[in-house]
PDB file of N, CA and C in Angstrom:
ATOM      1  N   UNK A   1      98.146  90.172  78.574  1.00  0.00           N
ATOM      2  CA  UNK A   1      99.008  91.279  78.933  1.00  0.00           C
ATOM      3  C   UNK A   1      98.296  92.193  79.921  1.00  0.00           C
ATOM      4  N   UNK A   2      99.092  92.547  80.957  1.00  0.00           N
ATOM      5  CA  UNK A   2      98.444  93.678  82.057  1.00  0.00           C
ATOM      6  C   UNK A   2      98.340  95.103  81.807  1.00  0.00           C
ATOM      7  N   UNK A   3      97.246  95.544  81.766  1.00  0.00           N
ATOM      8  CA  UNK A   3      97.202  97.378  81.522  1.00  0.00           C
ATOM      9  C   UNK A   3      97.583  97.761  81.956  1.00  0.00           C
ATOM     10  N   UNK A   4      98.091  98.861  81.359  1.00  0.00           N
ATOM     11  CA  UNK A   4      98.887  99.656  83.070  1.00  0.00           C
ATOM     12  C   UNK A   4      97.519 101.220  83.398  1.00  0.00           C
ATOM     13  N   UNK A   5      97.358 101.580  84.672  1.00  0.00           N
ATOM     14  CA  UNK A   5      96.431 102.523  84.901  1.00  0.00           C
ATOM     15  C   UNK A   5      96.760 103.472  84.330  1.00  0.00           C
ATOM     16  N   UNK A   6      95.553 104.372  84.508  1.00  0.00           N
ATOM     17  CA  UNK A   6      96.074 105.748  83.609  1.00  0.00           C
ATOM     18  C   UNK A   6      96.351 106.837  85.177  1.00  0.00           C
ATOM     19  N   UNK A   7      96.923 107.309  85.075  1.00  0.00           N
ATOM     20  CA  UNK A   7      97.541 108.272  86.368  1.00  0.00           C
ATOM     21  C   UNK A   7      96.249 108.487  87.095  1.00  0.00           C
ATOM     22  N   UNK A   8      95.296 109.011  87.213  1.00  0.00           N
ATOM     23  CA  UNK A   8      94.121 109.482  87.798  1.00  0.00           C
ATOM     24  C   UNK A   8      93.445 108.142  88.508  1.00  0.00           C
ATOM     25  N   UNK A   9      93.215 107.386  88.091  1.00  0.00           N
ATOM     26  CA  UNK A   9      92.803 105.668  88.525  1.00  0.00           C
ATOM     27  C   UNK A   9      94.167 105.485  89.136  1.00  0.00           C
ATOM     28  N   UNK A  10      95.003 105.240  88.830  1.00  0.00           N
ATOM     29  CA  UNK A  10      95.909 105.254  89.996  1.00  0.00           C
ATOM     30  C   UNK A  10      96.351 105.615  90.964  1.00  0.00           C
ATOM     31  N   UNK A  11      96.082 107.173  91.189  1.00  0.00           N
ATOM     32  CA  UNK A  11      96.048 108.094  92.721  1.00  0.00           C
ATOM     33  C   UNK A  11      94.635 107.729  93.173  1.00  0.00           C
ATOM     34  N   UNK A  12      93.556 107.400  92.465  1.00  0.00           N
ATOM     35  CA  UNK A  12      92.325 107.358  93.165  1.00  0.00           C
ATOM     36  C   UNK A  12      92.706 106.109  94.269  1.00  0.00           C
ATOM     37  N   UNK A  13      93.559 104.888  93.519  1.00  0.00           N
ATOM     38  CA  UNK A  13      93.303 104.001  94.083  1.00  0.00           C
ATOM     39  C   UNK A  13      94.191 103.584  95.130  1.00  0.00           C
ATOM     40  N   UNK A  14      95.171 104.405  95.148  1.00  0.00           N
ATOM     41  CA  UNK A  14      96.209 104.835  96.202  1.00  0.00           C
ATOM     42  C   UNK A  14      95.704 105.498  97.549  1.00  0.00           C
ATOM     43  N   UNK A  15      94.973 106.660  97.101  1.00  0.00           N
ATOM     44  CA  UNK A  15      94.500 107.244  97.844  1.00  0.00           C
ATOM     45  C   UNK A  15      93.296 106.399  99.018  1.00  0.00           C
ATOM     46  N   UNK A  16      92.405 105.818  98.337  1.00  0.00           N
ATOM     47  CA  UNK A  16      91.563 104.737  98.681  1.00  0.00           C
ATOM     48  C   UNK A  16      92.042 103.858  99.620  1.00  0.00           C
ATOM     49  N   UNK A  17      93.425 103.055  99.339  1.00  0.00           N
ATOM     50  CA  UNK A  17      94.235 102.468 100.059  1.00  0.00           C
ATOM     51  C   UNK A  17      94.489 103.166 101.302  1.00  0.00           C
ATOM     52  N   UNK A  18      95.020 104.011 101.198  1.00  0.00           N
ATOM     53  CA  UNK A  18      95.645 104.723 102.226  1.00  0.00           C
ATOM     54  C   UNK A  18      94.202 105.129 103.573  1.00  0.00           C
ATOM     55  N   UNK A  19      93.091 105.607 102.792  1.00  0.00           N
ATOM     56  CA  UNK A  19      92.228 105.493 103.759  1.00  0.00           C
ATOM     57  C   UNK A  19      91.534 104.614 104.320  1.00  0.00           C
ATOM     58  N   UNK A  20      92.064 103.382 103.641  1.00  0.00           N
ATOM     59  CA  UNK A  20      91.062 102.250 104.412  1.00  0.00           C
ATOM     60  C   UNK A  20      92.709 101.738 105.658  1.00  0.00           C
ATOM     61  N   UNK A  21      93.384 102.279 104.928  1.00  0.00           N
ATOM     62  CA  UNK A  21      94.848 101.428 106.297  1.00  0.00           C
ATOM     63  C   UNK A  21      94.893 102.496 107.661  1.00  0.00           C
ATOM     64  N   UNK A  22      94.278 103.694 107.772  1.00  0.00           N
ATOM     65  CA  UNK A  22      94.534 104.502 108.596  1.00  0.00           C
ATOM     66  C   UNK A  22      92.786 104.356 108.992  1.00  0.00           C
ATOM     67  N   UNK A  23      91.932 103.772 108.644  1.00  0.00           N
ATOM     68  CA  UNK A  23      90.778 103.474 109.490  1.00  0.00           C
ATOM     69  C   UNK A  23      91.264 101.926 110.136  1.00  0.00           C
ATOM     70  N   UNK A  24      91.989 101.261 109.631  1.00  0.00           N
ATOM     71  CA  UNK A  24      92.488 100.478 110.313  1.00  0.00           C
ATOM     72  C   UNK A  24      93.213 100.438 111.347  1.00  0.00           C
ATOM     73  N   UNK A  25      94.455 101.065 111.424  1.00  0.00           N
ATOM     74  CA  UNK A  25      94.932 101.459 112.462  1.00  0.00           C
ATOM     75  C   UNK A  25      94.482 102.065 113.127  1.00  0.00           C
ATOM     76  N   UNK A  26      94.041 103.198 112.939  1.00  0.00           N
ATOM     77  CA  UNK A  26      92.783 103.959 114.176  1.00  0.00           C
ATOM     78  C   UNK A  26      92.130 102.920 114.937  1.00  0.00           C
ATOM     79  N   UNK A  27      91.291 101.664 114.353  1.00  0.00           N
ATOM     80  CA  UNK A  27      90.859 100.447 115.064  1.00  0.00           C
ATOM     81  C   UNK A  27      91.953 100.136 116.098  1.00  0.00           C
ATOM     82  N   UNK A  28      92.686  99.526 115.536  1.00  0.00           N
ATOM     83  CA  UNK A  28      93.649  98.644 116.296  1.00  0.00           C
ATOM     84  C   UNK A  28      94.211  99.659 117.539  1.00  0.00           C
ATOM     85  N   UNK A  29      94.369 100.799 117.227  1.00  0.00           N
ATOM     86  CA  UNK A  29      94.796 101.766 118.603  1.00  0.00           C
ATOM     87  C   UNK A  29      93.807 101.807 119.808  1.00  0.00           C
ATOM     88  N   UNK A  30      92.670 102.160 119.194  1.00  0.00           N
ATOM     89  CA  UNK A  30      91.283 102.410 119.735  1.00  0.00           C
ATOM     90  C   UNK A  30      90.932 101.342 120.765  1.00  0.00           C
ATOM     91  N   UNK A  31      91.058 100.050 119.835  1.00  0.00           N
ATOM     92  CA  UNK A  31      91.093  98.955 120.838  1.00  0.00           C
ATOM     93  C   UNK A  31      91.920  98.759 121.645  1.00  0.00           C
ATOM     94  N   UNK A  32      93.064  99.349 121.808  1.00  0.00           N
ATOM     95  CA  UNK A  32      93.588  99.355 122.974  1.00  0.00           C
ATOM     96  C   UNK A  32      93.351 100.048 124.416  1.00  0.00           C
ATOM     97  N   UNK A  33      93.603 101.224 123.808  1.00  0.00           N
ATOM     98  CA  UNK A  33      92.530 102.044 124.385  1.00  0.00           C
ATOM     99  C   UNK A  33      92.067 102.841 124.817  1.00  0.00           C
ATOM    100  N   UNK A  34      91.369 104.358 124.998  1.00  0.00           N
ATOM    101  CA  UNK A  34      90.817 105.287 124.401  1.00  0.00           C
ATOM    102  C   UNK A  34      91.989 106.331 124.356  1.00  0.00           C
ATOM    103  N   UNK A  35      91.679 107.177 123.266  1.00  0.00           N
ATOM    104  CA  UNK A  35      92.619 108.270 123.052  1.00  0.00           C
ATOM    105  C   UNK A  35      91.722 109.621 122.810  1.00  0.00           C
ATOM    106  N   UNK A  36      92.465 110.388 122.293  1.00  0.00           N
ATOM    107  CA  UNK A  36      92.074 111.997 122.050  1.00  0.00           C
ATOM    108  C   UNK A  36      92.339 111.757 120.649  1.00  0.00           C
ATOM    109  N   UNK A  37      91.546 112.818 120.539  1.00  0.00           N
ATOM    110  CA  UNK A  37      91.651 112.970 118.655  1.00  0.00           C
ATOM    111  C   UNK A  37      92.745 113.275 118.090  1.00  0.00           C
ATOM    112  N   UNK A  38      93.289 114.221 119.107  1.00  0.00           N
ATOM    113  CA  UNK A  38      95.080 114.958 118.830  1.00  0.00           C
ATOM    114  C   UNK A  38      96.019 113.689 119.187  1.00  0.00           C
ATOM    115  N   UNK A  39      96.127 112.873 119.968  1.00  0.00           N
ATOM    116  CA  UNK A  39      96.732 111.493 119.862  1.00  0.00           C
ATOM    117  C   UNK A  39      96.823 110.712 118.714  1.00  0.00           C
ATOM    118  N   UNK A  40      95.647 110.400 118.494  1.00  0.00           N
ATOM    119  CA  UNK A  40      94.994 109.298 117.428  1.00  0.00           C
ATOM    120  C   UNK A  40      95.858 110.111 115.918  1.00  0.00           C
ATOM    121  N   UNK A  41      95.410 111.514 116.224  1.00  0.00           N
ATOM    122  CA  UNK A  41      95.884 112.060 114.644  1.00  0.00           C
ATOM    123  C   UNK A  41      97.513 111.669 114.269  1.00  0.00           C
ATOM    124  N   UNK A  42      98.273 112.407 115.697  1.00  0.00           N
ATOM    125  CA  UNK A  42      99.685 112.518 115.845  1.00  0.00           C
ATOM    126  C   UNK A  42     100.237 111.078 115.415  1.00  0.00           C
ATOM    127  N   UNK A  43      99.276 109.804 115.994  1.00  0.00           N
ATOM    128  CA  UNK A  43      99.928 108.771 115.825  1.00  0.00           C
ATOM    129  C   UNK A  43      99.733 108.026 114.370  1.00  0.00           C
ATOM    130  N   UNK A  44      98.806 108.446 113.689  1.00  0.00           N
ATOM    131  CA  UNK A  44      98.405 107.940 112.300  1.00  0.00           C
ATOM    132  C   UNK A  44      99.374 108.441 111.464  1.00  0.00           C
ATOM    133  N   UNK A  45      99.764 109.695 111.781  1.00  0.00           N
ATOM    134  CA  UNK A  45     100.428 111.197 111.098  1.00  0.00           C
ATOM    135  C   UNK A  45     101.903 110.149 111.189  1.00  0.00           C
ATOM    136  N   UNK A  46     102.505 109.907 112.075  1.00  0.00           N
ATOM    137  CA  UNK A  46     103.595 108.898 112.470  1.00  0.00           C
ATOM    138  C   UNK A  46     104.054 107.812 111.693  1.00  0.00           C
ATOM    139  N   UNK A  47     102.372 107.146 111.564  1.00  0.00           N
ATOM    140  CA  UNK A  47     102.779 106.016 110.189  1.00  0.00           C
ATOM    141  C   UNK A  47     102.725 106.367 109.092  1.00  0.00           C
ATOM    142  N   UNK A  48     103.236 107.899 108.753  1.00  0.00           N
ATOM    143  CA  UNK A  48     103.499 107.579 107.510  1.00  0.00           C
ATOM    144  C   UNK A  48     102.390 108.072 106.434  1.00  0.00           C
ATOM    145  N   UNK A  49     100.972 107.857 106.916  1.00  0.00           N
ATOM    146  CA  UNK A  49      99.454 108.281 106.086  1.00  0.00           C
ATOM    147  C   UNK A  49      98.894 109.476 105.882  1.00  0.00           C
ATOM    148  N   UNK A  50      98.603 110.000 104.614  1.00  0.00           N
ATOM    149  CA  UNK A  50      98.456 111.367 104.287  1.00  0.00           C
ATOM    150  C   UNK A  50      97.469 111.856 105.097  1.00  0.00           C
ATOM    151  N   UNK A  51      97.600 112.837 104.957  1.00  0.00           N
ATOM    152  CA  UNK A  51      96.653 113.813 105.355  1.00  0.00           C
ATOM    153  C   UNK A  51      95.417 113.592 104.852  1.00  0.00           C
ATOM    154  N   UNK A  52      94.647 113.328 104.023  1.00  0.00           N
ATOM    155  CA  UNK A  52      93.273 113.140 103.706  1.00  0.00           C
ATOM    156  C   UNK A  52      92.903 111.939 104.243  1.00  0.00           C
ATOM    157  N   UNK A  53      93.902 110.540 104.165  1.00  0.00           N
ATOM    158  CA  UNK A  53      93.437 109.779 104.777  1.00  0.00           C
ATOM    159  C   UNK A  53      93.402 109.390 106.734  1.00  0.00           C
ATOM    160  N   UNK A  54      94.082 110.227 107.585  1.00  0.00           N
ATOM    161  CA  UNK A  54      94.120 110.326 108.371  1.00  0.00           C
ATOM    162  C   UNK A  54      92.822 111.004 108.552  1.00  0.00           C
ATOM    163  N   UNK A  55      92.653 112.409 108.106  1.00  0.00           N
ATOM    164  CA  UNK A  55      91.221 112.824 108.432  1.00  0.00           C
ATOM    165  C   UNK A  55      90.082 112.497 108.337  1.00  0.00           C
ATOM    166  N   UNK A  56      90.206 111.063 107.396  1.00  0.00           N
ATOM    167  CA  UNK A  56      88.433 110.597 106.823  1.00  0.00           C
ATOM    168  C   UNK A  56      88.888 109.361 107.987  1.00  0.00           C
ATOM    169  N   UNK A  57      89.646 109.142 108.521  1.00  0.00           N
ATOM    170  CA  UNK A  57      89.930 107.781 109.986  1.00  0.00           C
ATOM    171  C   UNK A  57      89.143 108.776 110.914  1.00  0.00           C
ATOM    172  N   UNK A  58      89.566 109.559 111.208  1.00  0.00           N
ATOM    173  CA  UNK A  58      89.053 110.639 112.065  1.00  0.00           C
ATOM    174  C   UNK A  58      88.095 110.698 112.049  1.00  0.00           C
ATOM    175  N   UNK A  59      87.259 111.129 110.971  1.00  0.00           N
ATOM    176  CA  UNK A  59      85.677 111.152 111.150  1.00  0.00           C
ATOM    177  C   UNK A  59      84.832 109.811 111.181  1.00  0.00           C
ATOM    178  N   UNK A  60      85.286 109.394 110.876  1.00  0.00           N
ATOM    179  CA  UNK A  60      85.035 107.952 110.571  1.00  0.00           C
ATOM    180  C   UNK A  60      84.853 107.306 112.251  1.00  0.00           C
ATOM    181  N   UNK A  61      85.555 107.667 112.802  1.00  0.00           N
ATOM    182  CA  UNK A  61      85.686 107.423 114.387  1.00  0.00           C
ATOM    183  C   UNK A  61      84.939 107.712 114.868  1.00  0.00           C
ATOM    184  N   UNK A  62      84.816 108.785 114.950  1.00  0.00           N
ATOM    185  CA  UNK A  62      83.654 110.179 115.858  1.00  0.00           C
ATOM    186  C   UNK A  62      82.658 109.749 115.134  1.00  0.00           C
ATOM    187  N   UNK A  63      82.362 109.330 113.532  1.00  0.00           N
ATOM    188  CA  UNK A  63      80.616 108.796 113.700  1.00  0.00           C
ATOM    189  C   UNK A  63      80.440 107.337 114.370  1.00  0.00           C
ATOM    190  N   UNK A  64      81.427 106.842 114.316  1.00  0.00           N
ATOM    191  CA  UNK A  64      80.764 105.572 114.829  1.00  0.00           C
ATOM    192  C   UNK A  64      81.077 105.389 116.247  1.00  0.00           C
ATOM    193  N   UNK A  65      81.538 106.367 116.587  1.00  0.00           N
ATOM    194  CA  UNK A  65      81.311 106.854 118.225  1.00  0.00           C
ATOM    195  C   UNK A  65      82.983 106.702 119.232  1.00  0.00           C
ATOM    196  N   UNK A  66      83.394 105.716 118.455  1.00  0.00           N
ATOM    197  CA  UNK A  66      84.923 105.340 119.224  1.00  0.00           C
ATOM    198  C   UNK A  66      85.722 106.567 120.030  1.00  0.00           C
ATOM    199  N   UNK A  67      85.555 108.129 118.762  1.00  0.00           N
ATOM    200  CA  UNK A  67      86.673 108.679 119.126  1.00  0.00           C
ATOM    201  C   UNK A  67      85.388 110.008 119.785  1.00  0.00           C
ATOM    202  N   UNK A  68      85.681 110.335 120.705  1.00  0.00           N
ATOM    203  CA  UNK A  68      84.923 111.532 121.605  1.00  0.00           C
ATOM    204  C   UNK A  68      85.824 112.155 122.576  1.00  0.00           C
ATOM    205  N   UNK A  69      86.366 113.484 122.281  1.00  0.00           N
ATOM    206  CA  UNK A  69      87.253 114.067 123.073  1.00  0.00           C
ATOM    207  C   UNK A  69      86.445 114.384 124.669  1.00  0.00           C
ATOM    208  N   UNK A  70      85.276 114.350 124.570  1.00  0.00           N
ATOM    209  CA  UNK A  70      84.576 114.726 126.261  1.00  0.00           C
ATOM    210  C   UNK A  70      85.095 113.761 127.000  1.00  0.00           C
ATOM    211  N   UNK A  71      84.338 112.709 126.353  1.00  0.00           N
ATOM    212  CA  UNK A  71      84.200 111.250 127.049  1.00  0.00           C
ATOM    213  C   UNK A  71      85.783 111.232 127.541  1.00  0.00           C
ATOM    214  N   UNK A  72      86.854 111.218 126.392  1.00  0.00           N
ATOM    215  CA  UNK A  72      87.693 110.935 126.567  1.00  0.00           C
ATOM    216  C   UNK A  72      88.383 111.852 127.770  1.00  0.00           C
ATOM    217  N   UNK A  73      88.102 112.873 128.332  1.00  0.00           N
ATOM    218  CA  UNK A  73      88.594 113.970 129.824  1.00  0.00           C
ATOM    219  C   UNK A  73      87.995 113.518 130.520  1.00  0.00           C
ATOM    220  N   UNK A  74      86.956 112.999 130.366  1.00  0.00           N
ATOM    221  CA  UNK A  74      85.874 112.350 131.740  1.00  0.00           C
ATOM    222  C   UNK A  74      86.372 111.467 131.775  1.00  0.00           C
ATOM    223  N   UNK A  75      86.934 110.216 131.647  1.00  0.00           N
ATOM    224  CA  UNK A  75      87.278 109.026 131.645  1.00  0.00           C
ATOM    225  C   UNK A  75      88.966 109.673 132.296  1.00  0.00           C
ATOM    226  N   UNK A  76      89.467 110.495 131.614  1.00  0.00           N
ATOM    227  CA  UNK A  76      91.405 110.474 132.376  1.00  0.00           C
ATOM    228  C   UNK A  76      90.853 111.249 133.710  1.00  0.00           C
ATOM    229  N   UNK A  77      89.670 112.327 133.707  1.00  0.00           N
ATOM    230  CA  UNK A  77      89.997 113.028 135.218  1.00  0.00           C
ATOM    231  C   UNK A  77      89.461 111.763 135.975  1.00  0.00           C
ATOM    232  N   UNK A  78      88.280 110.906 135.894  1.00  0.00           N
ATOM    233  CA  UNK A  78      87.892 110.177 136.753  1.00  0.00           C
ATOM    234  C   UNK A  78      89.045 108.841 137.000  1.00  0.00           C
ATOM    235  N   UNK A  79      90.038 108.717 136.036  1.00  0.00           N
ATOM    236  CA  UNK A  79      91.261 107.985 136.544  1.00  0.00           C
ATOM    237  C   UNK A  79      91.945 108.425 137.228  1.00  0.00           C
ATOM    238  N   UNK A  80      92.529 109.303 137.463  1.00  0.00           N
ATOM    239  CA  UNK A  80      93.322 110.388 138.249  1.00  0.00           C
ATOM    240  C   UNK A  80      92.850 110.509 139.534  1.00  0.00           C
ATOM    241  N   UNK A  81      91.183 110.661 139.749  1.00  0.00           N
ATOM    242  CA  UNK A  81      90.514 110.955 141.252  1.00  0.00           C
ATOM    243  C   UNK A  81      90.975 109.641 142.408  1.00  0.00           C
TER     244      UNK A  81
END
C-alpha cells in the first residue's frame, strides 16, 4: 500500500520541483540566447513558476555566469553599432 505524504514533505517536494523546472528553462532560453535578468524573470514568471523558484533560477544563473546584465548591454549596444 502507498503512503500518502504528510503536507510539509509534500510542499517541500513541490517546491523542489518547481525549482529544478525553472533552472531548466532558464537553460533552455539562455541557450538560445542571451537575455537580461528582467527578461529571463518575466519569461519564467509566464510559465507559470513561483516566485521562489524563479528566483533561486536566477541566482543560480548569475553564479554560474550565464545571466550578467553588463555583459548583456555590451553585447545589444555593440549589435546595434
Amino acid at each position: 500500500m502507498g503512503q500518502e505524504l504528510a503536507w510539509p514533505r509534500r510542499r517541500e517536494l513541490e517546491d523542489e520541483s518547481q525549482r529544478l523546472d525553472a533552472i531548466e528553462a532558464a537553460l533552455r532560453l539562455l541557450a538560445m540566447q542571451q537575455r537580461s535578468e528582467k527578461d529571463l524573470r518575466d519569461r519564467l514568471k509566464r510559465r507559470g513558476l513561483r516566485q521562489a523558484a524563479v528566483d533561486a533560477a536566477i541566482t543560480r544563473m548569475q553564479e554560474l555566469g550565464y545571466l550578467n546584465d553588463a555583459a548583456y548591454a555590451r553585447s545589444y549596444v555593440e549589435a546595434r553599432q
